[in-house]
Short mmCIF file of C-alpha atoms and ligand atoms in Angstrom, two decimals:
data_model
loop_
_atom_site.label_atom_id
_atom_site.label_comp_id
_atom_site.label_asym_id
_atom_site.label_seq_id
_atom_site.Cartn_x
_atom_site.Cartn_y
_atom_site.Cartn_z
CA MET A 28 -0.10 -0.18 0.36
CA PRO A 29 1.37 3.49 -0.65
CA PHE A 30 2.49 5.88 1.91
CA ARG A 31 -0.26 8.22 1.01
CA ASN A 32 -2.79 5.77 1.36
CA LEU A 33 -1.23 4.14 4.77
CA LEU A 34 -1.58 7.40 6.04
CA GLY A 35 -5.45 8.32 4.98
CA TYR A 36 -6.65 4.83 6.59
CA PHE A 37 -5.13 5.42 10.10
CA MET A 38 -5.19 9.26 9.61
CA LEU A 39 -8.87 9.40 9.11
CA PRO A 40 -9.98 7.17 12.06
CA ALA A 41 -7.24 8.87 13.93
CA MET A 42 -8.94 12.07 13.31
CA MET A 43 -12.09 10.60 14.17
CA ALA A 44 -11.25 9.44 17.20
CA VAL A 45 -10.03 12.44 18.22
CA VAL A 46 -13.23 14.16 17.68
CA THR A 47 -15.34 12.14 19.55
CA ILE A 48 -13.09 12.19 22.52
CA ALA A 49 -13.25 16.11 22.18
CA ALA A 50 -17.56 16.58 22.60
CA CYS A 51 -17.78 13.73 24.63
CA ALA A 52 -14.58 15.09 27.30
CA PRO A 53 -16.19 16.27 30.56
CA ARG A 54 -16.70 19.54 30.98
CA GLN A 55 -15.27 21.75 33.85
CA PRO A 56 -17.48 21.95 36.62
CA ASN A 57 -17.44 25.86 36.59
CA GLU A 58 -17.81 26.29 32.64
CA ASP A 59 -21.05 27.55 31.51
CA ARG A 60 -23.87 25.59 31.03
CA VAL A 61 -25.78 27.93 29.90
CA PRO A 62 -25.03 28.42 26.10
CA PRO A 63 -24.11 31.36 25.36
CA SER A 64 -26.70 32.56 23.03
CA ALA A 65 -29.11 32.32 25.90
CA MET A 66 -27.07 33.84 28.54
CA LYS A 67 -28.48 37.34 28.70
CA GLU A 68 -31.81 35.71 28.91
CA ALA A 69 -30.72 33.50 32.04
CA LEU A 70 -28.95 36.72 33.50
CA SER A 71 -32.67 38.43 33.13
CA TYR A 72 -33.88 35.86 35.22
CA LYS A 73 -34.83 37.44 39.01
CA ALA A 74 -36.21 35.48 41.77
CA PRO A 75 -39.82 36.84 42.99
CA PHE A 76 -38.30 36.53 46.71
CA GLY A 77 -34.67 38.60 45.98
CA ASP A 78 -31.27 36.68 46.34
CA THR A 79 -31.41 33.13 46.44
CA ARG A 80 -28.49 33.45 48.68
CA THR A 81 -30.52 35.58 51.79
CA ALA A 82 -33.75 33.67 51.03
CA PRO A 83 -36.07 33.36 53.90
CA SER A 84 -35.68 30.22 56.06
CA GLU A 85 -39.28 29.04 55.17
CA ILE A 86 -38.56 29.70 51.32
CA VAL A 87 -35.26 27.28 51.83
CA ALA A 88 -37.48 24.68 53.73
CA ALA A 89 -40.13 24.80 50.96
CA GLY A 90 -36.80 24.26 48.12
CA LYS A 91 -35.43 21.06 50.19
CA ALA A 92 -39.30 19.83 50.66
CA LEU A 93 -39.29 19.51 47.05
CA TYR A 94 -35.96 19.47 46.04
CA GLU A 95 -36.23 15.46 47.77
CA GLY A 96 -39.25 14.69 46.84
CA LYS A 97 -41.58 16.35 44.47
CA GLY A 98 -38.68 17.62 42.41
CA ARG A 99 -36.75 14.23 42.60
CA CYS A 100 -33.25 16.06 42.69
CA SER A 101 -31.84 14.15 45.13
CA SER A 102 -32.48 10.97 43.18
CA CYS A 103 -28.98 12.46 40.79
CA HIS A 104 -27.36 15.56 42.87
CA GLY A 105 -27.80 13.57 46.08
CA THR A 106 -29.59 14.44 49.41
CA SER A 107 -25.61 15.69 50.12
CA GLY A 108 -25.39 17.51 46.74
CA LYS A 109 -22.79 15.66 45.78
CA GLY A 110 -23.95 14.93 42.85
CA ASP A 111 -24.09 11.26 43.77
CA GLY A 112 -27.47 10.12 44.07
CA PHE A 113 -28.32 6.30 43.17
CA ALA A 114 -29.35 7.51 39.00
CA ALA A 115 -26.28 10.10 39.22
CA GLN A 116 -24.59 8.52 36.61
CA MET A 117 -26.63 8.29 33.97
CA ASN A 118 -24.84 9.68 31.88
CA PRO A 119 -21.63 8.98 33.10
CA THR A 120 -19.79 11.56 30.99
CA HIS A 121 -21.69 14.69 32.59
CA PRO A 122 -22.61 13.61 36.19
CA PRO A 123 -23.98 16.19 38.08
CA ARG A 124 -22.05 18.67 39.54
CA ASP A 125 -20.90 18.77 42.92
CA PHE A 126 -23.35 21.52 45.21
CA THR A 127 -21.28 21.98 48.44
CA ASN A 128 -18.63 23.53 46.04
CA CYS A 129 -18.56 27.10 46.85
CA ALA A 130 -16.42 27.98 43.84
CA PHE A 131 -19.01 26.56 42.04
CA GLN A 132 -21.84 28.46 43.26
CA LYS A 133 -19.81 31.90 43.62
CA GLU A 134 -19.75 31.41 39.73
CA ARG A 135 -23.38 30.74 39.13
CA GLU A 136 -26.26 33.86 38.34
CA ASP A 137 -29.68 32.99 39.78
CA GLY A 138 -30.46 32.96 36.85
CA GLU A 139 -27.62 30.67 35.14
CA LEU A 140 -29.30 28.06 37.76
CA TYR A 141 -32.65 28.74 36.87
CA TRP A 142 -31.88 28.52 33.09
CA ILE A 143 -30.92 25.10 33.57
CA ILE A 144 -33.78 23.49 35.44
CA LYS A 145 -36.34 24.91 33.37
CA TYR A 146 -34.45 24.65 30.01
CA GLY A 147 -32.55 21.20 31.23
CA SER A 148 -28.68 21.26 29.84
CA SER A 149 -28.88 19.64 26.53
CA GLY A 150 -26.74 16.24 26.07
CA THR A 151 -27.18 15.46 29.89
CA GLY A 152 -29.14 13.97 31.76
CA MET A 153 -30.64 17.34 33.33
CA VAL A 154 -33.84 17.69 31.12
CA PRO A 155 -36.12 20.46 31.57
CA LEU A 156 -38.83 20.44 34.88
CA ILE A 157 -39.62 23.30 34.39
CA PRO A 158 -43.20 23.69 33.89
CA GLY A 159 -43.40 19.69 33.93
CA MET A 160 -42.10 18.97 36.96
CA LEU A 161 -42.15 21.62 39.13
CA SER A 162 -44.24 25.25 39.05
CA GLU A 163 -41.87 28.77 38.23
CA GLU A 164 -42.28 29.45 41.64
CA GLU A 165 -41.24 26.56 42.96
CA GLY A 166 -38.71 26.34 40.38
CA TRP A 167 -37.15 29.37 42.70
CA LYS A 168 -37.59 28.10 46.08
CA VAL A 169 -34.73 24.40 44.98
CA VAL A 170 -32.59 27.27 43.81
CA ALA A 171 -32.74 28.77 47.22
CA TYR A 172 -31.82 25.95 48.65
CA VAL A 173 -29.40 24.45 45.82
CA ARG A 174 -27.69 27.42 46.88
CA THR A 175 -27.55 26.15 51.21
CA PHE A 176 -24.97 23.49 49.80
CA CYS A 177 -22.38 25.76 50.16
CA ALA A 178 -22.58 26.42 53.83
CA ALA A 179 -19.68 29.01 53.79
CA GLN A 180 -21.70 31.83 51.38
CA SER A 181 -22.63 34.68 52.35
C1 HEC B 210 -31.60 12.51 35.87
C2 HEC B 210 -30.62 13.12 36.55
C3 HEC B 210 -30.88 14.62 36.96
C4 HEC B 210 -32.09 14.92 37.44
C5 HEC B 210 -33.54 14.14 38.12
C6 HEC B 210 -31.67 16.13 38.20
N1 HEC B 210 -30.64 16.62 37.47
FE1 HEC B 210 -30.27 18.29 37.74
N2 HEC B 210 -28.38 18.04 37.12
C7 HEC B 210 -28.32 16.19 36.32
C8 HEC B 210 -26.58 16.89 35.43
C9 HEC B 210 -25.89 15.10 34.80
C10 HEC B 210 -26.38 18.05 35.30
C11 HEC B 210 -24.82 19.02 34.98
C12 HEC B 210 -25.43 19.01 33.26
C13 HEC B 210 -24.26 19.43 32.68
O1 HEC B 210 -23.41 18.99 33.22
O2 HEC B 210 -24.37 20.54 31.55
C14 HEC B 210 -26.95 18.66 36.04
C15 HEC B 210 -27.33 20.56 36.42
C16 HEC B 210 -28.45 21.20 36.95
C17 HEC B 210 -27.87 22.18 36.82
C18 HEC B 210 -26.87 23.42 36.71
C19 HEC B 210 -25.68 23.01 37.80
C20 HEC B 210 -24.44 24.15 36.78
O3 HEC B 210 -23.81 23.63 36.24
O4 HEC B 210 -24.97 25.35 36.88
C21 HEC B 210 -28.94 22.59 38.36
C22 HEC B 210 -29.08 24.20 39.01
C23 HEC B 210 -29.07 21.93 38.54
N3 HEC B 210 -29.71 20.22 37.39
C24 HEC B 210 -31.10 21.31 39.65
C25 HEC B 210 -31.58 20.48 39.77
C26 HEC B 210 -33.18 20.61 40.42
C27 HEC B 210 -33.29 21.92 41.26
C28 HEC B 210 -33.21 19.22 39.73
C29 HEC B 210 -35.21 18.67 40.58
C30 HEC B 210 -35.67 19.40 40.42
C31 HEC B 210 -32.83 18.30 39.22
N4 HEC B 210 -31.86 19.33 38.70
C32 HEC B 210 -32.73 17.13 39.02
C33 HEC B 210 -28.72 15.22 36.55
C34 HEC B 210 -29.94 15.83 36.99
#
């Protein structure tokens, strides 16, 4: 087989493998999940009760009940918030975040978290859950609870 053919024979599969691996590589935890085209819209979303990091305790308690109950968030995100629920590994390439990671919490605006709950994160186990699973109001309560996994937040 002439050298050039040989090259083509091996190079193409090799290049395809590289592309496939790149497409499947897990993203960094802090990397944006909201696509750039939707970021402006996501950042415009605000909770009706203000900053979710300082939500009143009754809102947080309601969010916890939804997270562990009706919303079934804990089945993937874990009751610990570390992403260790029983269904967390449904798509091992894109596992759920560790919500106890304060650097991650600091990085994310409220609207980004809410947007993902509403529209899901394409290609991962995170499917759109508002309004199918939760109402908009319930969605915000859950975001307030998700914030509490970082114990050191202000
Ligand atoms: C079937 C498993 C599953 C369920 C159920 C689930 N999630 Fe997720 N969730 C994921 C995965 C996996 C990701 C990571 C997606 C990614 O990497 O892009 C994610 C991402 C998120 C994010 C975005 C985190 C970030 O990086 O910005 C939020 C917020 C979130 N989930 C909240 C919830 C809430 C609230 C519920 C319940 C109402 C819920 N999830 C239910 C699997 C799940």
